[in-house]
C-alpha atoms as one frame of an Amber mdcrd trajectory, in Angstrom:
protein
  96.261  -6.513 -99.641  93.092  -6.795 -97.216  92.673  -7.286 -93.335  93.457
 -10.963 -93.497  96.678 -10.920 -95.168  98.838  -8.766 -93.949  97.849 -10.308
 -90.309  98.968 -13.293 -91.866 102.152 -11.840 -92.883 101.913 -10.182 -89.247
 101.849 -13.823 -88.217 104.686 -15.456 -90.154 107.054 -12.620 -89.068 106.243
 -13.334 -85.478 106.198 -16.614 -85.593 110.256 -16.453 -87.128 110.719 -14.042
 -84.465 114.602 -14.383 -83.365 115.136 -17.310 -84.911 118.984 -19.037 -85.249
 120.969 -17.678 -88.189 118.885 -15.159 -89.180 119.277 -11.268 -89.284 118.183
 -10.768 -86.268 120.335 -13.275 -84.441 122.243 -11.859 -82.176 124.738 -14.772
 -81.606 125.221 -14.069 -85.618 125.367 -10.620 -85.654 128.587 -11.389 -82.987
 131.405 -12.389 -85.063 134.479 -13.443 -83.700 137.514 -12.996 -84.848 136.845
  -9.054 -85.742 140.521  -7.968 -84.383 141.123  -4.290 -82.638 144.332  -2.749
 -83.074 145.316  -0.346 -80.252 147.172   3.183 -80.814 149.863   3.879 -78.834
 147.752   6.536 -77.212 144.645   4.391 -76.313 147.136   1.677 -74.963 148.605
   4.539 -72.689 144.880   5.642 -71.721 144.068   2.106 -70.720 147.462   1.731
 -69.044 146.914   5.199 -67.215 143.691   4.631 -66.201 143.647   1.288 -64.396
 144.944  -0.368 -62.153 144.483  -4.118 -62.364 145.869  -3.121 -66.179 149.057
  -1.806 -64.501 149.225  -4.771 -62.568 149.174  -7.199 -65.195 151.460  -5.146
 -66.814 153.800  -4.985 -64.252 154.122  -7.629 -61.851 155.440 -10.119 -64.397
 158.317  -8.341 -64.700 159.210  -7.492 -61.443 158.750 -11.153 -60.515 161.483
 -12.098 -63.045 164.081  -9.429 -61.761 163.178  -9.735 -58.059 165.181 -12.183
 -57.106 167.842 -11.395 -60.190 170.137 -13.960 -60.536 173.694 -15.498 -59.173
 176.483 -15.533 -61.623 178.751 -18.595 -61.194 182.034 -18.974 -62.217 185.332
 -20.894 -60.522 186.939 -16.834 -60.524 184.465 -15.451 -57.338 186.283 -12.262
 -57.742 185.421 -11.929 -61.122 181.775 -12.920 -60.377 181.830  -9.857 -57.973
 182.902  -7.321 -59.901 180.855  -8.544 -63.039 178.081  -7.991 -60.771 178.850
  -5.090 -58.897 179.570  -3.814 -62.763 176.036  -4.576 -63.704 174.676  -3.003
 -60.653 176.158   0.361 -61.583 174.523  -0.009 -65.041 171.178  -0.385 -63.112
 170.918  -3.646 -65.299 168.286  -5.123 -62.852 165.621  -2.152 -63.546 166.438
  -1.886 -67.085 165.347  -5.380 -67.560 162.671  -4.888 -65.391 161.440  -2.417
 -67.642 162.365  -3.914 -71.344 160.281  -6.826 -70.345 156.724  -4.134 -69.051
 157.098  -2.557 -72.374 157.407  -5.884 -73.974 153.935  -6.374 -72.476 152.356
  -3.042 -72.931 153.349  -2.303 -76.564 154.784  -5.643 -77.974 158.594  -5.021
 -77.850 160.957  -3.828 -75.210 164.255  -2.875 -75.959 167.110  -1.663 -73.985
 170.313   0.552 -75.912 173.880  -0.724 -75.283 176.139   2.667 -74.906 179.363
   1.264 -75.640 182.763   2.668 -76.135 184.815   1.796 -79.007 188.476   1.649
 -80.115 187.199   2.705 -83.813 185.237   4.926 -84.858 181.541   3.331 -85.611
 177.953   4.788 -86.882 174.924   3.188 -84.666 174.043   1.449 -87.873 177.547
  -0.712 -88.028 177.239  -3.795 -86.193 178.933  -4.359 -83.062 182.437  -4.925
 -83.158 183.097  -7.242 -79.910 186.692  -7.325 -80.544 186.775  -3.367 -80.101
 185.132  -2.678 -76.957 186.623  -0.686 -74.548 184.062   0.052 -72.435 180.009
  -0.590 -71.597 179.075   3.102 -70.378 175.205   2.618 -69.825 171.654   0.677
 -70.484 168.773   2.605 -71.543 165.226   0.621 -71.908 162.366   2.029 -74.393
 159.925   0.945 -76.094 158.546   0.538 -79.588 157.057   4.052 -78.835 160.509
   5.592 -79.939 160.576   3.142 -83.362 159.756   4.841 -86.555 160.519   1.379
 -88.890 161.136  -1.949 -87.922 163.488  -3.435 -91.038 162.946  -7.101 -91.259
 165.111 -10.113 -92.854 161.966 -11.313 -95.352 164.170 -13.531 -97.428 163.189
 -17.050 -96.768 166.152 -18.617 -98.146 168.612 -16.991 -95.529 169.425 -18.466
 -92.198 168.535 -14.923 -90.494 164.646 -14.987 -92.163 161.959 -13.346 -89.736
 165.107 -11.772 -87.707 165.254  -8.250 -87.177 168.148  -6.403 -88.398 168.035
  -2.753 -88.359 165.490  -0.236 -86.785 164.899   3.711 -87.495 164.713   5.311
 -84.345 163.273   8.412 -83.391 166.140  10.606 -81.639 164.286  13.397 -80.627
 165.389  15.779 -77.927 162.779  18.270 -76.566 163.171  21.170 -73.766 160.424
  22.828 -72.986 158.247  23.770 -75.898 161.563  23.507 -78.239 162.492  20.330
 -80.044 165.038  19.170 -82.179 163.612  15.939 -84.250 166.313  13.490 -85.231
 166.177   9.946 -86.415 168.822   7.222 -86.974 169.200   3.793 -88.460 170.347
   1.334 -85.765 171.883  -2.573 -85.900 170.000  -4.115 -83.567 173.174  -5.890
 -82.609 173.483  -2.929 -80.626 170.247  -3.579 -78.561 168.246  -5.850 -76.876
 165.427  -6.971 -78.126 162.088  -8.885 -76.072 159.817  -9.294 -78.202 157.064
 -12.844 -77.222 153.944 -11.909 -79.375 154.339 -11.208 -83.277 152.009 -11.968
 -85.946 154.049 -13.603 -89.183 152.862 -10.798 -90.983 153.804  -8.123 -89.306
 157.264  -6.089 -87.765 155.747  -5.266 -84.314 154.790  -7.218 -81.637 151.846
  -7.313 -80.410 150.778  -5.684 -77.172 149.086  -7.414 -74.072 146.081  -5.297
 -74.355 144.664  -6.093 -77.871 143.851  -9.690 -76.891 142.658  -8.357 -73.371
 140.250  -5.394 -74.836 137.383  -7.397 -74.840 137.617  -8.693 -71.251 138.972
  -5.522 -69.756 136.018  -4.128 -71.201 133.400  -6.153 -69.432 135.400  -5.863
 -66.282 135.315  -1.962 -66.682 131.608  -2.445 -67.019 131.165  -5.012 -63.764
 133.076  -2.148 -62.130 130.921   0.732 -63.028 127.533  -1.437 -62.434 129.064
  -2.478 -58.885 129.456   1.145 -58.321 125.745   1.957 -59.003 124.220  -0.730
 -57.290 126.202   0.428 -53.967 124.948   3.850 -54.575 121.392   3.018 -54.889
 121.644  -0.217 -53.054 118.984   1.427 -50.536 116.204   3.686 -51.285 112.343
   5.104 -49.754 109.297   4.836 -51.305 106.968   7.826 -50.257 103.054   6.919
 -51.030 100.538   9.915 -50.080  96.719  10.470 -51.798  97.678  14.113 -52.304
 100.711  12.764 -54.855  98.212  13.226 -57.858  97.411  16.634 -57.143 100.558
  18.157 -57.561 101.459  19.352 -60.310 105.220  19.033 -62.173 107.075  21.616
 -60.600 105.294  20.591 -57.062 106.095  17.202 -57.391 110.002  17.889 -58.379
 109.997  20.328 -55.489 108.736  17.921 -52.874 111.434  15.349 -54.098 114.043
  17.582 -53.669 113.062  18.440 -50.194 112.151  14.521 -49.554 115.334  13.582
 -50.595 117.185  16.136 -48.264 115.410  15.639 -45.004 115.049  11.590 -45.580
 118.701  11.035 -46.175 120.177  13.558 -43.680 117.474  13.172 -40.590 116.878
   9.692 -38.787 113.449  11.219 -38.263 110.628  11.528 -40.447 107.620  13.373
 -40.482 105.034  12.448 -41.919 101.246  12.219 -42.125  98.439  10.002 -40.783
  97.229   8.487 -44.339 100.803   8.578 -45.573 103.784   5.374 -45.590 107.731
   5.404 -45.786 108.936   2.453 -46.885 112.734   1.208 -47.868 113.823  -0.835
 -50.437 116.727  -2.577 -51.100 118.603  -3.572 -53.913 118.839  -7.385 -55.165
 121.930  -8.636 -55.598 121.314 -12.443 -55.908 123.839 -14.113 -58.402 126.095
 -11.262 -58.662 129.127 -13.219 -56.731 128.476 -15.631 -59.594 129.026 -13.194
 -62.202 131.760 -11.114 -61.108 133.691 -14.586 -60.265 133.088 -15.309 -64.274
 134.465 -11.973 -64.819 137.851 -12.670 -62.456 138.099 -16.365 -63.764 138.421
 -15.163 -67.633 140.573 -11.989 -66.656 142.587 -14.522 -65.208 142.940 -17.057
 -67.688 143.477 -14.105 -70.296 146.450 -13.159 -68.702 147.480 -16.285 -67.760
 148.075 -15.187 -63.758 146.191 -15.961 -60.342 143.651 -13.793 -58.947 145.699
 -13.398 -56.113 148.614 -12.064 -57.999 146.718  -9.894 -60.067 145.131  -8.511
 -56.931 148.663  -7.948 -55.799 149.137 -10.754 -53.576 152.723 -10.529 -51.176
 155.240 -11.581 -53.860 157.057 -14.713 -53.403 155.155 -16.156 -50.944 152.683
 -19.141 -51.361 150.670 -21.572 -49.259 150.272 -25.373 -50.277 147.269 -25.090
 -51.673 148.117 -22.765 -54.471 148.997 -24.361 -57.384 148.204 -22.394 -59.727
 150.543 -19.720 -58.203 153.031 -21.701 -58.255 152.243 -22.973 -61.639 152.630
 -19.292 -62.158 155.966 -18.912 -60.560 157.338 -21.862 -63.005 156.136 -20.188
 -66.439 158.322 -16.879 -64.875 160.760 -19.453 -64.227 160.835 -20.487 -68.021
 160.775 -16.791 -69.290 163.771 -15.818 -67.202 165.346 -19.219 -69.289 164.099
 -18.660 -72.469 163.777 -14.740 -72.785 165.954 -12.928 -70.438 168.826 -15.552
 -69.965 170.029 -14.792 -73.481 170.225 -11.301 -73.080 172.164 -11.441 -69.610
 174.793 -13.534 -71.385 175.578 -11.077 -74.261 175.409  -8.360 -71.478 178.284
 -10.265 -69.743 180.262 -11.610 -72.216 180.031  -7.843 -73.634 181.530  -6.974
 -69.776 184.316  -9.861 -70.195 185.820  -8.429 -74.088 185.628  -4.641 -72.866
 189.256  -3.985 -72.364 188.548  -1.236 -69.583 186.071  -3.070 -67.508 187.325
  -5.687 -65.860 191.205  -5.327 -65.755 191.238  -6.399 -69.510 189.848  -8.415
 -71.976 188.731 -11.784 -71.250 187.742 -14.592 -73.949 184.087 -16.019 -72.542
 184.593 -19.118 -74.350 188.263 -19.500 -71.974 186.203 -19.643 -68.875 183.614
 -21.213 -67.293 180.572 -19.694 -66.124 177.116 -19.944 -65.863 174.046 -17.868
 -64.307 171.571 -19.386 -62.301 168.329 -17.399 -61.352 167.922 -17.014 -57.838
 164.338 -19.192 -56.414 161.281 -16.695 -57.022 159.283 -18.035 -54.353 158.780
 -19.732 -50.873 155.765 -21.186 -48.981 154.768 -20.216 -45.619 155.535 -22.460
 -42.193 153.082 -24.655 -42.102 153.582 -25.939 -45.596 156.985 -25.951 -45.357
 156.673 -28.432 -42.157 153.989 -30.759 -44.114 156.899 -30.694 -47.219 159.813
 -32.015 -45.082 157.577 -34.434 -43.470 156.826 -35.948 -46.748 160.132 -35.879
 -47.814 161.731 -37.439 -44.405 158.736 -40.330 -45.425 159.663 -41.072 -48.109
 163.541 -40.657 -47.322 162.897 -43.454 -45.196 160.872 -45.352 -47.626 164.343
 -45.610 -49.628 166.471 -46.565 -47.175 164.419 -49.461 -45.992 164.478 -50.693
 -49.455 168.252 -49.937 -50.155 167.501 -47.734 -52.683 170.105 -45.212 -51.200
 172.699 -45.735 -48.683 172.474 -43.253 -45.095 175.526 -41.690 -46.031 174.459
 -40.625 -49.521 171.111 -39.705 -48.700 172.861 -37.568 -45.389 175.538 -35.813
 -48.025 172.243 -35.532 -49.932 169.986 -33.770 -47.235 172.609 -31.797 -45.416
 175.535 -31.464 -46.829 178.284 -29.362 -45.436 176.091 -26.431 -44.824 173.641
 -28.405 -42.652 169.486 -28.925 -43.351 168.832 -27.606 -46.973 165.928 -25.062
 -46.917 165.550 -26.384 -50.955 163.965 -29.418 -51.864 164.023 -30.593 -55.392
 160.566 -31.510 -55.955 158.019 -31.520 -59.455 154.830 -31.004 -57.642 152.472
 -30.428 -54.598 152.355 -32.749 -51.754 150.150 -34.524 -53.144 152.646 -35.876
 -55.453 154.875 -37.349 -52.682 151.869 -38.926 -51.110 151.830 -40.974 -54.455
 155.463 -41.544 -54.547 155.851 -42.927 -51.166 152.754 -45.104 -51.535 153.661
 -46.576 -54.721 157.360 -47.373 -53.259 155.660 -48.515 -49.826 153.553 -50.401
 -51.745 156.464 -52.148 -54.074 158.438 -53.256 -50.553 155.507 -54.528 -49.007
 154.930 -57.362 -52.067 158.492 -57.710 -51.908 157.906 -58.600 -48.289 155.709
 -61.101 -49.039 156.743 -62.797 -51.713 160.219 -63.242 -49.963
């Protein structure tokens, strides 16, 4: 091959360069899709080692035991000591902590030590009728499960439930342990589990879906870091710069350095210049905003409660917190509702807890999760305005009568500091015009 062809070959392979879809595409060489699966160790490293991991982590679950709950029921004796039972369990923490390992590993569970009038092995299911007694709750995670054993039969009416787990029963002191494992009904647990894939026992932790972002925001952090600490630096120019050799020119930075960050003052000769220079940092607000906004939408929480806003407390124009506040709402429904009521009704059929055994189904109660958040003065003002409006808005058009809408408002107890409303303020504004709106072409047309 002469001169002239291989520059032409030269040429074609320039010319294709980076081209799409090619080998040396780098949107092809990044594939989607291409799943890592977390240890148990490197999801405690990245839980150990950061904090805006512990709070994502964490602050879901405090939020939906905060507030706990009220436990209704006609018998407000019974109520009391149910709860004053449930308090001595530590109930409120346990769940607090079933639902953090739920996040950090993929399933939180909490151990029922019960009493028994027979005699039972952990892998019997629970007998309800022989309860004497609910002794204590302890949460763990799937750290302590050896083997999740799974209904896989598709034709029973338990399929994709789990039925019995092999835990690991170990006891250690000091340097000495004693390794034990048993098979457990999970009748005699509870069980959060939100994230499985149909193919496998465990759930799946937080973290695996987060690596990727948690990884760039590790790297934002680190860059930030090393743009502060060289965010200003000198330039030194002198003539006699070429002249020195290696070892001169090393020696005279080191000494530089010294004097020109530790003296305000600095010497130097009539042919020579000082100069500082400062780092840009044009369009990083931009990108570390990019970084927040997809950390937040990955985790599906605020900014502000990931930073570790004050819990609980929101000002009108924060939707999306309280769009936060609502999905906790529906998890306390749909997740940890459930488990409260097999706690209790476990309470009411212990003959030595409460004074005897008491059928669940002969009574009527019900829990009801205490509000999770309020807003601050101001909005709370603009909100009762809006609802006075368009309280009025309804009585001018006999929608209500004064005495319904009084009961309503005020009840026996006086002003209610609860409204029931679906929305911001902004959807009252549109309620109250569209009503206004209805009475004033009723106006005119009668």
């Amino acid at each position: 091959m002469n001169s002239l062809e291989r520059a032409k070959e030269m040429r074609n392979d320039f010319m294709k360069g980076h081209g799409k879809a090619n080998n040396k595409d780098k949107l092809t060489r990044q594939v989607p899709g291409v799943r890592r699966k977390l240890s148990h160790d490197e999801i405690t490293a990245l839980y150990a080692d950061n904090r805006i991991v512990q709070n994502i982590i964490d602050i879901p679950a405090e939020d939906m035991t905060r507030n706990w709950f009220t436990l209704r029921m006609k018998d407000e004796q019974l109520a009391r000591d149910i709860m004053s039972k449930l308090a001595d369990l530590k109930a409120k923490n346990a769940f607090k902590k079933m639902r953090s390992y739920e996040r950090l590993r993929g399933d939180g569970f909490i151990s029922l030590g019960v009493t028994q009038a027979n005699k039972f092995k952990l892998s019997d299911s629970l007998d309800m009728n022989k309860l004497y007694s609910v002794d204590y709750l302890h949460a763990f995670s799937s750290l302590k499960v050896n083997e999740f054993l799974i209904n896989e039969d598709v034709f029973d009416i338990r399929y994709g439930q789990l039925e019995q787990l092999r835990i690991n029963r170990a006891s250690r002191n000091g340097i000495q342990s004693v390794e034990s494992e048993s098979s457990v009904h999970i009748s005699r647990l509870l069980h959060d589990q939100t994230r499985r894939l149909e193919d496998e026992c465990q759930g799946q932790s937080l973290l695996e879906p987060l690596y990727d972002i948690l990884t760039v925001f590790d790297t934002a952090l680190w860059s930030v870091g090393q743009i502060l600490h060289d965010f200003t630096f000198k330039v030194y120019e002198s003539k006699d710069i070429e002249d020195l050799s290696t070892e001169d020119k090393q020696q005279l930075s080191m000494i530089m350095d010294f004097m020109f960050r530790t003296e305000a003052l600095a010497m130097i000769g009539k042919d020579e210049s000082l100069t500082k220079q400062n780092t840009s940092v044009a369009g990083i607000k931009d990108l570390l905003d990019f970084v927040w906004d997809y950390l937040s939408g990955a985790a599906r929480m605020p900014k502000t409660v990931i930073k570790g806003q004050e819990a609980g407390t929101i000002t009108g124009a924060q939707y999306d917190v309280m769009n936060y506040y609502s999905r906790i709402v529906a998890d306390q429904e749909n997740e940890m509702k459930p488990h409260l009521e097999k706690l209790i009704r476990m309470l009411l059929m212990s003959e030595k807890e409460l004074g005897g055994r008491i059928d669940p189904d002969s009574i009527e109660w019900e829990i009801k999760f205490n509000p999770l958040w309020n807003v601050d003065s101001k909005t709370d003002a603009e909100i009762r305005k809006l609802v006075a409006e368009t309280d009025q808005i309804y009585l001018v058009n006999g929608i209500i009568e004064a005495d319904e809408l009084r009961e309503k408002r005020f009840g026996q107890f006086g002003l209610s500091n609860e409204f029931k409303f679906s929305g911001d303020d902004a959807h009252w504004k549109q309620v109250a015009e569209e009503v206004y709106t209805a009475w004033k072409e009723r106006g005119s047309n009668g």
